[in-house]
């Protein structure tokens, strides 16, 4: 999991990439540099756990080993779903109930409903604030300025 997170900041975004992030949340989330910048923004809002949960779920979906699926699912549950976790994400009761049932036999799709709920939350709430933030505007100006200086 740490390898996935440390790779998030692999390459500096291009001016075009930064501009495209404003066109759609999907583009932002598909971009490793976009996720890294968005994560930094979420950290300022004390909601970084939403993106970390989403990334962990994406990682789980790629897993094929049964024992690794179970291990990763339990870690995700303990880190983001358990009410005892300091990084608990905000999920409704129905989704929590579904997860609790699925945890009896975890699969790569165990957190599908929860992941969609958190993705939607980030899309509707955090993403518009990100785009209007000084954080994003300064990044967009900085990328634009540095590419015109080259």
mmCIF file of C-alpha atoms in Angstrom:
data_model
loop_
_atom_site.group_PDB
_atom_site.id
_atom_site.type_symbol
_atom_site.label_atom_id
_atom_site.label_comp_id
_atom_site.label_asym_id
_atom_site.label_seq_id
_atom_site.Cartn_x
_atom_site.Cartn_y
_atom_site.Cartn_z
ATOM 1 C CA UNK A 1 0.000 0.000 0.000
ATOM 2 C CA UNK A 2 2.791 2.448 0.830
ATOM 3 C CA UNK A 3 4.319 1.781 -2.595
ATOM 4 C CA UNK A 4 1.056 2.881 -4.223
ATOM 5 C CA UNK A 5 0.962 6.044 -2.135
ATOM 6 C CA UNK A 6 4.618 6.941 -2.617
ATOM 7 C CA UNK A 7 4.236 6.504 -6.370
ATOM 8 C CA UNK A 8 1.370 8.999 -6.393
ATOM 9 C CA UNK A 9 3.821 11.885 -6.742
ATOM 10 C CA UNK A 10 5.898 10.234 -9.475
ATOM 11 C CA UNK A 11 5.941 13.007 -12.074
ATOM 12 C CA UNK A 12 5.239 16.717 -11.987
ATOM 13 C CA UNK A 13 2.018 17.541 -13.835
ATOM 14 C CA UNK A 14 2.073 19.354 -17.148
ATOM 15 C CA UNK A 15 0.161 22.585 -17.720
ATOM 16 C CA UNK A 16 -2.340 20.665 -19.847
ATOM 17 C CA UNK A 17 -2.826 18.033 -17.142
ATOM 18 C CA UNK A 18 -3.489 20.652 -14.443
ATOM 19 C CA UNK A 19 -5.980 22.379 -16.761
ATOM 20 C CA UNK A 20 -7.757 19.076 -17.468
ATOM 21 C CA UNK A 21 -8.250 18.420 -13.751
ATOM 22 C CA UNK A 22 -10.665 21.353 -13.724
ATOM 23 C CA UNK A 23 -12.731 19.748 -16.502
ATOM 24 C CA UNK A 24 -13.646 16.600 -14.607
ATOM 25 C CA UNK A 25 -13.144 14.866 -11.312
ATOM 26 C CA UNK A 26 -12.564 11.610 -13.197
ATOM 27 C CA UNK A 27 -9.511 13.104 -14.937
ATOM 28 C CA UNK A 28 -8.129 14.285 -11.610
ATOM 29 C CA UNK A 29 -8.602 10.851 -10.052
ATOM 30 C CA UNK A 30 -7.041 9.021 -13.020
ATOM 31 C CA UNK A 31 -3.882 11.114 -12.766
ATOM 32 C CA UNK A 32 -1.249 10.017 -10.224
ATOM 33 C CA UNK A 33 -0.033 13.625 -9.968
ATOM 34 C CA UNK A 34 -3.651 14.790 -9.656
ATOM 35 C CA UNK A 35 -4.337 12.387 -6.802
ATOM 36 C CA UNK A 36 -1.160 13.537 -5.086
ATOM 37 C CA UNK A 37 -2.115 17.218 -5.324
ATOM 38 C CA UNK A 38 -5.716 16.478 -4.339
ATOM 39 C CA UNK A 39 -4.435 14.479 -1.365
ATOM 40 C CA UNK A 40 -2.365 17.463 -0.232
ATOM 41 C CA UNK A 41 -5.475 19.630 -0.484
ATOM 42 C CA UNK A 42 -7.615 17.105 1.423
ATOM 43 C CA UNK A 43 -4.992 17.035 4.159
ATOM 44 C CA UNK A 44 -5.615 20.783 4.692
ATOM 45 C CA UNK A 45 -9.325 19.984 5.102
ATOM 46 C CA UNK A 46 -8.693 17.059 7.464
ATOM 47 C CA UNK A 47 -10.323 14.645 5.036
ATOM 48 C CA UNK A 48 -7.312 12.909 3.501
ATOM 49 C CA UNK A 49 -8.692 9.567 4.702
ATOM 50 C CA UNK A 50 -11.357 9.675 1.968
ATOM 51 C CA UNK A 51 -8.771 9.548 -0.797
ATOM 52 C CA UNK A 52 -6.607 7.045 1.073
ATOM 53 C CA UNK A 53 -9.643 4.770 1.468
ATOM 54 C CA UNK A 54 -10.463 5.101 -2.241
ATOM 55 C CA UNK A 55 -6.867 4.260 -3.207
ATOM 56 C CA UNK A 56 -6.811 1.271 -0.838
ATOM 57 C CA UNK A 57 -10.034 -0.022 -2.440
ATOM 58 C CA UNK A 58 -8.526 0.363 -5.916
ATOM 59 C CA UNK A 59 -5.496 -1.600 -4.735
ATOM 60 C CA UNK A 60 -7.743 -4.324 -3.291
ATOM 61 C CA UNK A 61 -9.602 -4.675 -6.606
ATOM 62 C CA UNK A 62 -6.319 -5.601 -8.302
ATOM 63 C CA UNK A 63 -5.519 -8.381 -5.838
ATOM 64 C CA UNK A 64 -5.972 -11.989 -6.954
ATOM 65 C CA UNK A 65 -4.502 -13.934 -4.044
ATOM 66 C CA UNK A 66 -7.281 -15.021 -1.676
ATOM 67 C CA UNK A 67 -5.118 -14.638 1.420
ATOM 68 C CA UNK A 68 -3.922 -11.170 0.320
ATOM 69 C CA UNK A 69 -7.539 -10.133 -0.399
ATOM 70 C CA UNK A 70 -8.542 -11.140 3.127
ATOM 71 C CA UNK A 71 -5.523 -9.395 4.640
ATOM 72 C CA UNK A 72 -6.049 -6.173 2.681
ATOM 73 C CA UNK A 73 -9.812 -6.175 3.322
ATOM 74 C CA UNK A 74 -9.251 -6.505 7.075
ATOM 75 C CA UNK A 75 -6.689 -3.699 7.002
ATOM 76 C CA UNK A 76 -9.064 -1.439 5.067
ATOM 77 C CA UNK A 77 -11.864 -2.281 7.483
ATOM 78 C CA UNK A 78 -9.724 -1.558 10.536
ATOM 79 C CA UNK A 79 -8.206 1.612 9.062
ATOM 80 C CA UNK A 80 -11.259 3.249 7.472
ATOM 81 C CA UNK A 81 -14.547 1.525 8.354
ATOM 82 C CA UNK A 82 -14.241 0.597 12.018
ATOM 83 C CA UNK A 83 -15.830 3.143 14.324
ATOM 84 C CA UNK A 84 -12.706 2.787 16.466
ATOM 85 C CA UNK A 85 -10.421 4.069 13.712
ATOM 86 C CA UNK A 86 -9.123 7.640 13.845
ATOM 87 C CA UNK A 87 -9.222 7.565 10.004
ATOM 88 C CA UNK A 88 -12.859 6.415 9.807
ATOM 89 C CA UNK A 89 -14.656 7.517 6.637
ATOM 90 C CA UNK A 90 -18.245 8.706 6.728
ATOM 91 C CA UNK A 91 -20.542 5.905 5.541
ATOM 92 C CA UNK A 92 -24.268 5.463 5.961
ATOM 93 C CA UNK A 93 -25.716 2.630 8.038
ATOM 94 C CA UNK A 94 -26.858 0.619 5.005
ATOM 95 C CA UNK A 95 -23.385 0.559 3.474
ATOM 96 C CA UNK A 96 -21.801 -0.363 6.818
ATOM 97 C CA UNK A 97 -24.231 -3.252 7.151
ATOM 98 C CA UNK A 98 -23.370 -4.504 3.649
ATOM 99 C CA UNK A 99 -19.641 -4.326 4.441
ATOM 100 C CA UNK A 100 -20.090 -6.194 7.710
ATOM 101 C CA UNK A 101 -21.861 -9.023 5.844
ATOM 102 C CA UNK A 102 -19.247 -9.100 3.085
ATOM 103 C CA UNK A 103 -16.387 -9.215 5.608
ATOM 104 C CA UNK A 104 -17.410 -12.791 6.460
ATOM 105 C CA UNK A 105 -15.887 -13.745 3.084
ATOM 106 C CA UNK A 106 -13.986 -10.718 1.751
ATOM 107 C CA UNK A 107 -13.543 -10.277 -1.988
ATOM 108 C CA UNK A 108 -11.932 -7.562 -4.107
ATOM 109 C CA UNK A 109 -15.419 -5.967 -4.297
ATOM 110 C CA UNK A 110 -16.117 -5.953 -0.546
ATOM 111 C CA UNK A 111 -15.996 -2.155 -0.324
ATOM 112 C CA UNK A 112 -17.567 -1.332 -3.694
ATOM 113 C CA UNK A 113 -20.630 0.491 -2.281
ATOM 114 C CA UNK A 114 -18.540 2.323 0.298
ATOM 115 C CA UNK A 115 -15.955 3.314 -2.293
ATOM 116 C CA UNK A 116 -18.673 4.743 -4.533
ATOM 117 C CA UNK A 117 -20.164 6.643 -1.603
ATOM 118 C CA UNK A 118 -16.787 8.188 -0.700
ATOM 119 C CA UNK A 119 -15.975 8.930 -4.359
ATOM 120 C CA UNK A 120 -19.316 10.728 -4.680
ATOM 121 C CA UNK A 121 -18.670 12.647 -1.477
ATOM 122 C CA UNK A 122 -15.262 13.802 -2.730
ATOM 123 C CA UNK A 123 -16.722 14.655 -6.142
ATOM 124 C CA UNK A 124 -19.614 16.711 -4.775
ATOM 125 C CA UNK A 125 -17.981 18.322 -1.752
ATOM 126 C CA UNK A 126 -14.193 18.359 -1.846
ATOM 127 C CA UNK A 127 -13.575 18.676 -5.593
ATOM 128 C CA UNK A 128 -15.458 21.989 -6.069
ATOM 129 C CA UNK A 129 -13.629 23.432 -3.050
ATOM 130 C CA UNK A 130 -10.339 22.150 -4.466
ATOM 131 C CA UNK A 131 -10.944 23.908 -7.794
ATOM 132 C CA UNK A 132 -11.842 27.204 -6.144
ATOM 133 C CA UNK A 133 -9.036 27.005 -3.596
ATOM 134 C CA UNK A 134 -5.933 29.155 -3.605
ATOM 135 C CA UNK A 135 -4.138 25.789 -3.470
ATOM 136 C CA UNK A 136 -5.295 24.797 -6.991
ATOM 137 C CA UNK A 137 -5.203 28.325 -8.453
ATOM 138 C CA UNK A 138 -1.590 28.824 -7.372
ATOM 139 C CA UNK A 139 -0.666 25.427 -8.822
ATOM 140 C CA UNK A 140 -2.339 26.281 -12.137
ATOM 141 C CA UNK A 141 -0.562 29.666 -12.243
ATOM 142 C CA UNK A 142 2.735 28.106 -11.200
ATOM 143 C CA UNK A 143 2.638 25.437 -13.909
ATOM 144 C CA UNK A 144 1.584 28.008 -16.473
ATOM 145 C CA UNK A 145 4.359 30.405 -15.437
ATOM 146 C CA UNK A 146 7.108 27.762 -15.396
ATOM 147 C CA UNK A 147 6.154 26.409 -18.836
ATOM 148 C CA UNK A 148 6.169 29.921 -20.371
ATOM 149 C CA UNK A 149 9.639 30.545 -18.903
ATOM 150 C CA UNK A 150 11.081 27.439 -20.629
#
